[in-house]
Tab-separated table of N, CA and C in Angstrom:
chain	number	residue	atom	x	y	z
A	14	MET	N	-37.413	-16.823	82.609
A	14	MET	CA	-37.762	-15.249	82.815
A	14	MET	C	-38.289	-14.624	83.774
A	15	ASP	N	-37.853	-12.842	83.906
A	15	ASP	CA	-38.572	-12.232	85.780
A	15	ASP	C	-40.174	-12.043	85.318
A	16	PRO	N	-41.028	-13.736	86.372
A	16	PRO	CA	-42.197	-13.080	86.695
A	16	PRO	C	-43.199	-11.201	86.409
A	17	THR	N	-41.148	-10.545	87.331
A	17	THR	CA	-42.055	-9.116	87.523
A	17	THR	C	-42.457	-8.906	85.999
A	18	MET	N	-41.272	-8.483	85.100
A	18	MET	CA	-40.862	-8.010	83.883
A	18	MET	C	-41.358	-8.429	83.358
A	19	GLU	N	-42.378	-9.515	83.057
A	19	GLU	CA	-42.830	-10.379	82.579
A	19	GLU	C	-44.085	-9.609	81.913
A	20	ASN	N	-44.587	-9.960	83.029
A	20	ASN	CA	-46.163	-8.666	83.608
A	20	ASN	C	-46.538	-7.192	82.909
A	21	LEU	N	-45.060	-6.937	83.144
A	21	LEU	CA	-45.081	-5.515	83.029
A	21	LEU	C	-44.850	-5.304	81.582
A	22	VAL	N	-44.121	-6.250	80.650
A	22	VAL	CA	-44.546	-6.276	79.433
A	22	VAL	C	-46.439	-6.763	78.579
A	23	ALA	N	-46.594	-7.099	80.129
A	23	ALA	CA	-47.664	-8.837	79.022
A	23	ALA	C	-48.713	-7.206	79.484
A	24	ALA	N	-48.997	-6.291	80.510
A	24	ALA	CA	-49.240	-4.790	81.338
A	24	ALA	C	-49.553	-4.417	79.726
A	25	ASP	N	-48.729	-4.200	78.598
A	25	ASP	CA	-48.176	-3.287	77.802
A	25	ASP	C	-50.089	-3.763	77.323
A	26	GLY	N	-49.413	-5.176	76.601
A	26	GLY	CA	-51.809	-5.483	76.118
A	26	GLY	C	-51.267	-4.997	75.148
A	27	ILE	N	-50.746	-5.286	73.415
A	27	ILE	CA	-50.614	-4.472	72.157
A	27	ILE	C	-51.164	-5.590	71.251
A	28	PRO	N	-52.940	-4.605	71.544
A	28	PRO	CA	-53.597	-6.320	70.255
A	28	PRO	C	-52.978	-7.019	68.853
A	29	TYR	N	-51.914	-5.687	68.579
A	29	TYR	CA	-51.243	-5.968	67.416
A	29	TYR	C	-50.302	-6.890	67.619
A	30	TRP	N	-49.870	-6.698	68.339
A	30	TRP	CA	-48.778	-7.851	68.761
A	30	TRP	C	-49.395	-9.798	68.337
A	31	SER	N	-50.178	-9.657	68.012
A	31	SER	CA	-51.692	-11.163	67.721
A	31	SER	C	-51.995	-11.283	66.288
A	32	VAL	N	-52.036	-9.909	66.096
A	32	VAL	CA	-52.282	-9.894	64.288
A	32	VAL	C	-51.352	-10.577	63.704
A	33	LEU	N	-49.943	-9.281	64.144
A	33	LEU	CA	-48.421	-9.545	63.165
A	33	LEU	C	-47.854	-11.446	64.068
A	34	GLY	N	-48.349	-11.763	64.818
A	34	GLY	CA	-47.488	-13.281	65.341
A	34	GLY	C	-46.195	-13.591	66.462
A	35	ILE	N	-46.159	-11.897	67.004
A	35	ILE	CA	-44.573	-11.553	67.476
A	35	ILE	C	-45.167	-11.768	69.174
A	36	GLU	N	-44.094	-13.250	69.103
A	36	GLU	CA	-43.713	-13.908	70.670
A	36	GLU	C	-42.746	-13.579	71.233
A	37	LEU	N	-43.850	-13.524	72.630
A	37	LEU	CA	-41.909	-13.410	73.973
A	37	LEU	C	-41.672	-14.311	74.175
A	38	VAL	N	-40.138	-14.134	74.456
A	38	VAL	CA	-39.234	-15.269	74.253
A	38	VAL	C	-38.409	-14.724	75.441
A	39	ASP	N	-37.656	-13.723	76.279
A	39	ASP	CA	-37.371	-13.218	77.485
A	39	ASP	C	-36.793	-11.351	77.304
A	40	VAL	N	-37.392	-11.991	78.881
A	40	VAL	CA	-36.962	-10.250	79.065
A	40	VAL	C	-36.317	-10.413	80.910
A	41	GLN	N	-35.946	-9.056	80.785
A	41	GLN	CA	-35.535	-8.771	81.918
A	41	GLN	C	-35.689	-6.520	82.159
A	42	LYS	N	-34.836	-6.344	82.949
A	42	LYS	CA	-35.055	-5.475	83.747
A	42	LYS	C	-34.030	-4.334	81.734
A	43	GLY	N	-35.058	-3.570	81.413
A	43	GLY	CA	-33.861	-3.206	80.445
A	43	GLY	C	-33.713	-4.178	79.237
A	44	LYS	N	-33.868	-5.067	79.118
A	44	LYS	CA	-34.143	-6.178	77.606
A	44	LYS	C	-35.142	-6.702	76.783
A	45	VAL	N	-35.030	-6.888	75.834
A	45	VAL	CA	-36.878	-8.019	76.172
A	45	VAL	C	-35.489	-8.660	73.960
A	46	VAL	N	-36.392	-9.942	74.382
A	46	VAL	CA	-36.073	-10.979	72.895
A	46	VAL	C	-38.007	-11.152	72.065
A	47	LEU	N	-38.200	-11.304	71.588
A	47	LEU	CA	-39.429	-10.877	70.507
A	47	LEU	C	-39.239	-12.017	69.579
A	48	ARG	N	-39.828	-12.479	69.111
A	48	ARG	CA	-39.420	-13.967	67.827
A	48	ARG	C	-40.834	-13.545	67.307
A	49	LEU	N	-40.384	-13.265	65.805
A	49	LEU	CA	-41.313	-13.472	65.225
A	49	LEU	C	-41.645	-14.712	63.595
A	50	PRO	N	-42.331	-15.315	63.564
A	50	PRO	CA	-42.406	-15.951	63.292
A	50	PRO	C	-43.165	-15.676	61.546
A	51	MET	N	-41.872	-16.251	60.148
A	51	MET	CA	-42.071	-15.655	59.134
A	51	MET	C	-43.894	-16.458	58.249
A	52	ARG	N	-44.855	-15.658	58.159
A	52	ARG	CA	-45.771	-16.441	57.024
A	52	ARG	C	-46.240	-16.270	56.360
A	53	PRO	N	-47.236	-16.504	54.810
A	53	PRO	CA	-47.025	-15.422	54.123
A	53	PRO	C	-47.529	-14.714	54.462
A	54	GLU	N	-48.313	-14.286	55.430
A	54	GLU	CA	-48.973	-12.563	54.967
A	54	GLU	C	-47.621	-11.633	55.749
A	55	LEU	N	-46.718	-12.404	55.941
A	55	LEU	CA	-45.978	-10.977	56.305
A	55	LEU	C	-44.803	-10.695	55.292
A	56	ALA	N	-44.696	-11.506	54.018
A	56	ALA	CA	-44.395	-11.381	53.073
A	56	ALA	C	-44.105	-10.456	52.922
A	57	THR	N	-42.640	-9.688	50.843
A	57	THR	CA	-42.878	-9.316	49.906
A	57	THR	C	-43.848	-9.692	48.775
A	58	ARG	N	-42.867	-9.397	47.879
A	58	ARG	CA	-44.357	-10.316	46.296
A	58	ARG	C	-42.883	-11.389	46.826
A	59	ARG	N	-41.953	-11.572	46.795
A	59	ARG	CA	-41.296	-12.790	47.573
A	59	ARG	C	-41.670	-13.418	47.828
A	60	PRO	N	-42.427	-14.015	48.724
A	60	PRO	CA	-42.862	-15.634	48.986
A	60	PRO	C	-42.212	-15.643	50.102
A	61	ASP	N	-40.722	-15.426	49.805
A	61	ASP	CA	-39.902	-16.137	51.284
A	61	ASP	C	-38.826	-15.465	51.619
A	62	LEU	N	-39.703	-13.799	51.157
A	62	LEU	CA	-38.383	-12.706	52.380
A	62	LEU	C	-39.673	-11.643	53.315
A	63	MET	N	-39.554	-11.827	54.393
A	63	MET	CA	-40.162	-11.135	55.301
A	63	MET	C	-39.870	-9.346	55.217
A	64	HIS	N	-41.370	-8.844	54.851
A	64	HIS	CA	-42.207	-7.269	54.835
A	64	HIS	C	-40.481	-6.942	55.732
A	65	GLY	N	-40.030	-5.308	54.882
A	65	GLY	CA	-40.109	-4.649	56.286
A	65	GLY	C	-40.141	-3.600	56.904
A	66	GLY	N	-41.569	-3.436	56.444
A	66	GLY	CA	-42.810	-3.415	57.587
A	66	GLY	C	-42.912	-4.229	58.729
A	67	ALA	N	-43.727	-5.544	58.297
A	67	ALA	CA	-42.708	-6.324	59.619
A	67	ALA	C	-41.980	-6.927	60.623
A	68	ILE	N	-40.474	-6.221	59.864
A	68	ILE	CA	-39.344	-6.630	60.573
A	68	ILE	C	-39.646	-4.615	61.120
A	69	ALA	N	-39.826	-3.738	61.162
A	69	ALA	CA	-40.058	-2.276	61.166
A	69	ALA	C	-41.002	-2.726	62.857
A	70	SER	N	-41.812	-3.442	62.593
A	70	SER	CA	-43.175	-2.908	63.538
A	70	SER	C	-42.472	-4.135	64.931
A	71	LEU	N	-41.621	-5.180	65.061
A	71	LEU	CA	-41.278	-6.081	65.426
A	71	LEU	C	-40.161	-5.275	66.341
A	72	VAL	N	-39.334	-3.919	65.909
A	72	VAL	CA	-38.463	-3.758	65.955
A	72	VAL	C	-38.828	-2.654	67.095
A	73	ASP	N	-40.235	-1.847	67.202
A	73	ASP	CA	-41.190	-1.471	68.162
A	73	ASP	C	-40.970	-1.872	68.731
A	74	ALA	N	-41.544	-3.017	68.639
A	74	ALA	CA	-42.217	-3.897	69.791
A	74	ALA	C	-41.326	-4.062	70.402
A	75	ALA	N	-39.701	-4.784	70.122
A	75	ALA	CA	-38.938	-5.217	71.084
A	75	ALA	C	-38.368	-4.060	72.026
A	76	SER	N	-38.324	-2.579	71.143
A	76	SER	CA	-37.248	-1.273	72.577
A	76	SER	C	-39.327	-1.088	72.928
A	77	GLY	N	-40.331	-0.870	72.455
A	77	GLY	CA	-40.999	-0.647	73.754
A	77	GLY	C	-41.024	-1.369	74.689
A	78	SER	N	-41.307	-2.350	74.533
A	78	SER	CA	-41.299	-3.840	75.392
A	78	SER	C	-39.962	-3.104	76.747
A	79	ALA	N	-38.600	-3.202	76.112
A	79	ALA	CA	-37.739	-2.741	77.049
A	79	ALA	C	-37.919	-1.332	77.625
A	80	VAL	N	-38.194	-0.465	77.391
A	80	VAL	CA	-38.833	0.302	77.618
A	80	VAL	C	-40.309	0.628	78.619
A	81	ALA	N	-40.501	-0.906	79.213
A	81	ALA	CA	-41.932	-1.022	79.708
A	81	ALA	C	-41.257	-1.207	81.087
A	82	THR	N	-40.621	-2.026	80.691
A	82	THR	CA	-39.566	-2.862	81.860
A	82	THR	C	-39.194	-2.235	81.940
A	83	LEU	N	-39.103	-0.220	82.136
A	83	LEU	CA	-38.423	0.202	83.797
A	83	LEU	C	-39.680	0.961	84.047
A	84	ARG	N	-40.578	0.598	84.021
A	84	ARG	CA	-41.550	1.559	85.233
A	84	ARG	C	-41.597	0.950	86.182
A	85	ASP	N	-41.268	1.876	87.585
A	85	ASP	CA	-41.407	0.913	89.200
A	85	ASP	C	-43.143	1.670	88.969
A	86	PRO	N	-43.882	-0.122	89.147
A	86	PRO	CA	-44.913	-0.370	89.652
A	86	PRO	C	-45.332	1.115	90.792
A	87	GLU	N	-44.712	1.106	91.595
A	87	GLU	CA	-45.019	2.416	92.587
A	87	GLU	C	-44.577	3.585	91.362
A	88	ASP	N	-44.811	4.355	90.885
A	88	ASP	CA	-44.527	6.236	90.578
A	88	ASP	C	-45.948	5.799	89.805
A	89	THR	N	-46.272	6.968	90.092
A	89	THR	CA	-47.335	7.355	89.853
A	89	THR	C	-47.624	7.855	88.515
A	90	THR	N	-45.957	8.667	88.781
A	90	THR	CA	-46.097	9.607	87.362
A	90	THR	C	-46.151	9.184	85.834
A	91	TRP	N	-45.540	7.697	85.772
A	91	TRP	CA	-45.387	7.297	84.643
A	91	TRP	C	-46.865	7.590	84.064
A	92	ALA	N	-47.039	7.725	82.595
A	92	ALA	CA	-48.440	7.822	82.619
A	92	ALA	C	-48.149	6.993	80.761
A	93	GLY	N	-47.360	7.116	80.868
A	93	GLY	CA	-46.941	6.663	79.452
A	93	GLY	C	-45.795	6.790	78.583
A	94	HIS	N	-45.101	5.260	77.440
A	94	HIS	CA	-43.621	5.894	76.541
A	94	HIS	C	-45.012	6.044	74.265
A	95	ALA	N	-43.854	6.943	74.596
A	95	ALA	CA	-44.220	6.683	72.788
A	95	ALA	C	-42.982	6.603	72.298
A	96	THR	N	-42.817	6.413	70.877
A	96	THR	CA	-41.902	5.894	69.448
A	96	THR	C	-41.817	7.655	69.436
A	97	THR	N	-40.893	8.216	69.027
A	97	THR	CA	-40.910	10.062	68.703
A	97	THR	C	-39.917	8.984	68.037
A	98	ASP	N	-38.632	8.193	66.917
A	98	ASP	CA	-37.839	8.507	66.304
A	98	ASP	C	-38.131	6.461	65.646
A	99	LEU	N	-37.606	6.024	64.595
A	99	LEU	CA	-37.196	5.127	64.838
A	99	LEU	C	-36.655	4.863	63.220
A	100	ASN	N	-35.490	4.119	63.425
A	100	ASN	CA	-34.418	4.612	62.445
A	100	ASN	C	-34.043	2.713	62.535
A	101	VAL	N	-34.778	1.889	61.458
A	101	VAL	CA	-34.041	0.401	61.031
A	101	VAL	C	-32.963	0.829	59.990
A	102	SER	N	-32.046	-0.249	59.281
A	102	SER	CA	-31.518	-0.273	58.562
A	102	SER	C	-31.205	-2.022	58.572
A	103	TYR	N	-31.978	-2.825	57.219
A	103	TYR	CA	-32.701	-3.390	56.509
A	103	TYR	C	-30.526	-3.699	55.874
A	104	LEU	N	-30.120	-5.436	57.104
A	104	LEU	CA	-28.820	-6.084	56.744
A	104	LEU	C	-29.369	-6.995	55.629
A	105	ARG	N	-29.433	-7.765	56.247
A	105	ARG	CA	-30.223	-8.964	55.596
A	105	ARG	C	-31.382	-10.349	55.481
A	106	PRO	N	-31.987	-10.607	54.719
A	106	PRO	CA	-33.665	-11.125	54.396
A	106	PRO	C	-33.340	-11.788	55.511
A	107	ILE	N	-34.833	-12.050	56.231
A	107	ILE	CA	-34.997	-12.576	56.911
A	107	ILE	C	-36.135	-13.717	55.866
A	108	ARG	N	-36.137	-15.119	55.895
A	108	ARG	CA	-37.202	-15.817	55.632
A	108	ARG	C	-38.052	-16.811	56.547
A	109	LYS	N	-37.099	-17.138	57.544
A	109	LYS	CA	-38.207	-18.105	57.958
A	109	LYS	C	-39.454	-17.588	59.471
A	110	GLU	N	-37.617	-16.425	60.332
A	110	GLU	CA	-38.255	-16.214	61.330
A	110	GLU	C	-36.977	-15.356	61.707
A	111	ALA	N	-37.693	-13.742	62.713
A	111	ALA	CA	-37.163	-13.036	62.807
A	111	ALA	C	-36.743	-12.923	64.593
A	112	VAL	N	-35.917	-12.827	65.326
A	112	VAL	CA	-34.906	-12.510	66.709
A	112	VAL	C	-35.025	-10.856	66.619
A	113	ALA	N	-35.697	-10.238	68.277
A	113	ALA	CA	-34.872	-9.433	67.878
A	113	ALA	C	-34.671	-8.974	69.690
A	114	GLN	N	-33.784	-7.941	69.980
A	114	GLN	CA	-32.780	-8.098	70.539
A	114	GLN	C	-32.813	-6.757	71.283
A	115	GLY	N	-34.122	-6.440	71.949
A	115	GLY	CA	-33.831	-5.207	72.342
A	115	GLY	C	-33.362	-3.601	73.749
A	116	LYS	N	-32.615	-3.409	74.001
A	116	LYS	CA	-32.172	-2.724	75.130
A	116	LYS	C	-32.060	-1.438	75.409
A	117	VAL	N	-32.724	-0.973	76.386
A	117	VAL	CA	-32.019	0.722	76.589
A	117	VAL	C	-30.389	0.271	77.255
A	118	LEU	N	-29.678	2.214	76.174
A	118	LEU	CA	-28.922	2.221	76.104
A	118	LEU	C	-28.627	2.875	77.239
A	119	ARG	N	-30.045	3.883	77.602
A	119	ARG	CA	-30.073	5.314	78.229
A	119	ARG	C	-31.589	5.769	78.841
A	120	ALA	N	-31.698	5.624	79.918
A	120	ALA	CA	-33.044	6.677	80.186
A	120	ALA	C	-33.208	7.297	80.849
A	121	GLY	N	-33.573	8.622	80.462
A	121	GLY	CA	-33.684	9.667	81.690
A	121	GLY	C	-34.929	10.122	82.084
A	122	ARG	N	-35.265	10.716	82.668
A	122	ARG	CA	-37.329	11.483	83.107
A	122	ARG	C	-37.874	11.043	81.390
A	123	THR	N	-37.893	11.235	80.591
A	123	THR	CA	-38.786	11.790	80.509
A	123	THR	C	-38.188	10.817	78.949
A	124	THR	N	-36.920	10.733	78.406
A	124	THR	CA	-36.506	10.511	77.470
A	124	THR	C	-35.501	8.840	77.554
A	125	VAL	N	-36.069	8.062	76.199
A	125	VAL	CA	-35.663	6.822	76.652
A	125	VAL	C	-34.951	6.486	75.339
A	126	PHE	N	-32.957	6.030	75.469
A	126	PHE	CA	-32.431	5.505	74.343
A	126	PHE	C	-32.740	4.176	73.849
A	127	VAL	N	-33.120	3.132	72.783
A	127	VAL	CA	-33.177	1.740	73.354
A	127	VAL	C	-32.417	1.106	72.066
A	128	ALA	N	-31.603	0.184	71.960
A	128	ALA	CA	-31.407	-0.282	70.773
A	128	ALA	C	-32.008	-1.529	70.133
A	129	VAL	N	-32.756	-2.040	69.368
A	129	VAL	CA	-32.119	-4.100	68.477
A	129	VAL	C	-31.875	-3.792	67.162
A	130	GLU	N	-31.408	-4.916	67.534
A	130	GLU	CA	-30.670	-6.063	67.195
A	130	GLU	C	-32.068	-7.570	66.646
A	131	VAL	N	-31.775	-7.712	64.703
A	131	VAL	CA	-32.891	-8.310	64.956
A	131	VAL	C	-31.866	-9.766	63.626
A	132	HIS	N	-31.821	-10.986	64.442
A	132	HIS	CA	-31.403	-11.266	63.506
A	132	HIS	C	-32.303	-12.861	62.657
A	133	ASN	N	-31.897	-13.123	61.219
A	133	ASN	CA	-33.110	-13.817	61.093
A	133	ASN	C	-32.195	-15.872	61.742
A	134	GLU	N	-32.952	-16.750	60.633
A	134	GLU	CA	-33.222	-17.699	61.118
A	134	GLU	C	-31.476	-18.731	61.291
A	135	THR	N	-30.627	-17.960	60.106
A	135	THR	CA	-29.414	-18.705	60.808
A	135	THR	C	-28.352	-17.520	62.485
A	136	GLY	N	-29.511	-16.584	61.586
A	136	GLY	CA	-28.502	-16.038	63.369
A	136	GLY	C	-27.828	-14.903	62.295
A	137	ASP	N	-27.492	-14.727	61.713
A	137	ASP	CA	-27.266	-13.488	60.644
A	137	ASP	C	-28.133	-11.828	61.499
A	138	LEU	N	-27.323	-11.023	61.543
A	138	LEU	CA	-27.794	-9.831	61.875
A	138	LEU	C	-28.263	-9.198	60.525
A	139	ALA	N	-29.811	-9.483	60.636
A	139	ALA	CA	-30.608	-9.057	59.476
A	139	ALA	C	-30.790	-7.333	59.263
A	140	ALA	N	-31.055	-6.564	61.017
A	140	ALA	CA	-31.532	-5.056	61.204
A	140	ALA	C	-30.890	-4.489	61.965
A	141	ALA	N	-30.684	-3.613	62.050
A	141	ALA	CA	-29.390	-2.958	63.632
A	141	ALA	C	-30.658	-2.066	63.786
A	142	ALA	N	-30.862	-1.427	64.826
A	142	ALA	CA	-31.950	-0.152	64.824
A	142	ALA	C	-32.127	0.622	65.621
A	143	ARG	N	-31.726	2.234	65.733
A	143	ARG	CA	-32.048	2.915	67.000
A	143	ARG	C	-33.681	3.880	67.120
A	144	ILE	N	-34.285	3.355	68.530
A	144	ILE	CA	-35.533	3.513	68.948
A	144	ILE	C	-35.038	4.582	69.520
A	145	THR	N	-35.714	6.219	69.714
A	145	THR	CA	-36.198	7.218	70.773
A	145	THR	C	-38.148	7.034	71.054
A	146	TYR	N	-37.471	7.702	72.466
A	146	TYR	CA	-39.714	7.296	73.332
A	146	TYR	C	-39.328	8.801	74.535
A	147	ALA	N	-40.428	9.294	73.748
A	147	ALA	CA	-40.770	10.257	75.375
A	147	ALA	C	-41.709	9.224	76.112
A	148	ILE	N	-41.659	9.513	77.614
A	148	ILE	CA	-41.529	8.915	78.552
A	148	ILE	C	-42.931	10.197	79.312
A	149	ALA	N	-44.273	9.958	79.788
A	149	ALA	CA	-45.402	11.056	79.000
A	149	ALA	C	-44.833	11.336	80.790
A	150	ARG	N	-45.456	11.828	81.825
A	150	ARG	CA	-45.450	11.526	83.631
A	150	ARG	C	-45.916	13.018	83.552
A	151	ARG	N	-47.353	12.614	84.532
A	151	ARG	CA	-47.920	12.867	85.262
A	151	ARG	C	-48.075	14.574	86.413
A	152	GLU	N	-48.094	15.494	86.556
A	152	GLU	CA	-47.933	15.643	87.383
A	152	GLU	C	-48.616	15.889	89.007
């Protein structure tokens, strides 16, 4: 794992990750891999299935982290980034763990497009997502 990229993601410091149990697996510029182990608190009414809201939160975390890796520490105009659109297609159930791979598709000065694939414990594609971010700039 690239320590510089890891610091950019860690500097993002989102307490919600701890609440959910999200773990950073790998980070490179424009790419992030996160893991979310299943816990009873993340289940639907069926205790063996991960709730779609937990999966969407993982998607948002992976995409936001991928965007964070784009920040140049020397760029004093970058004031932060925020999700403006998030679309998740749920394809298969997740029972034991979710692994999300976020990748920046295109980045402009104020808008970034990201794709996230979420795989379940057997490696099957369980969810696919497209996310748009706004980059806030200081002038």
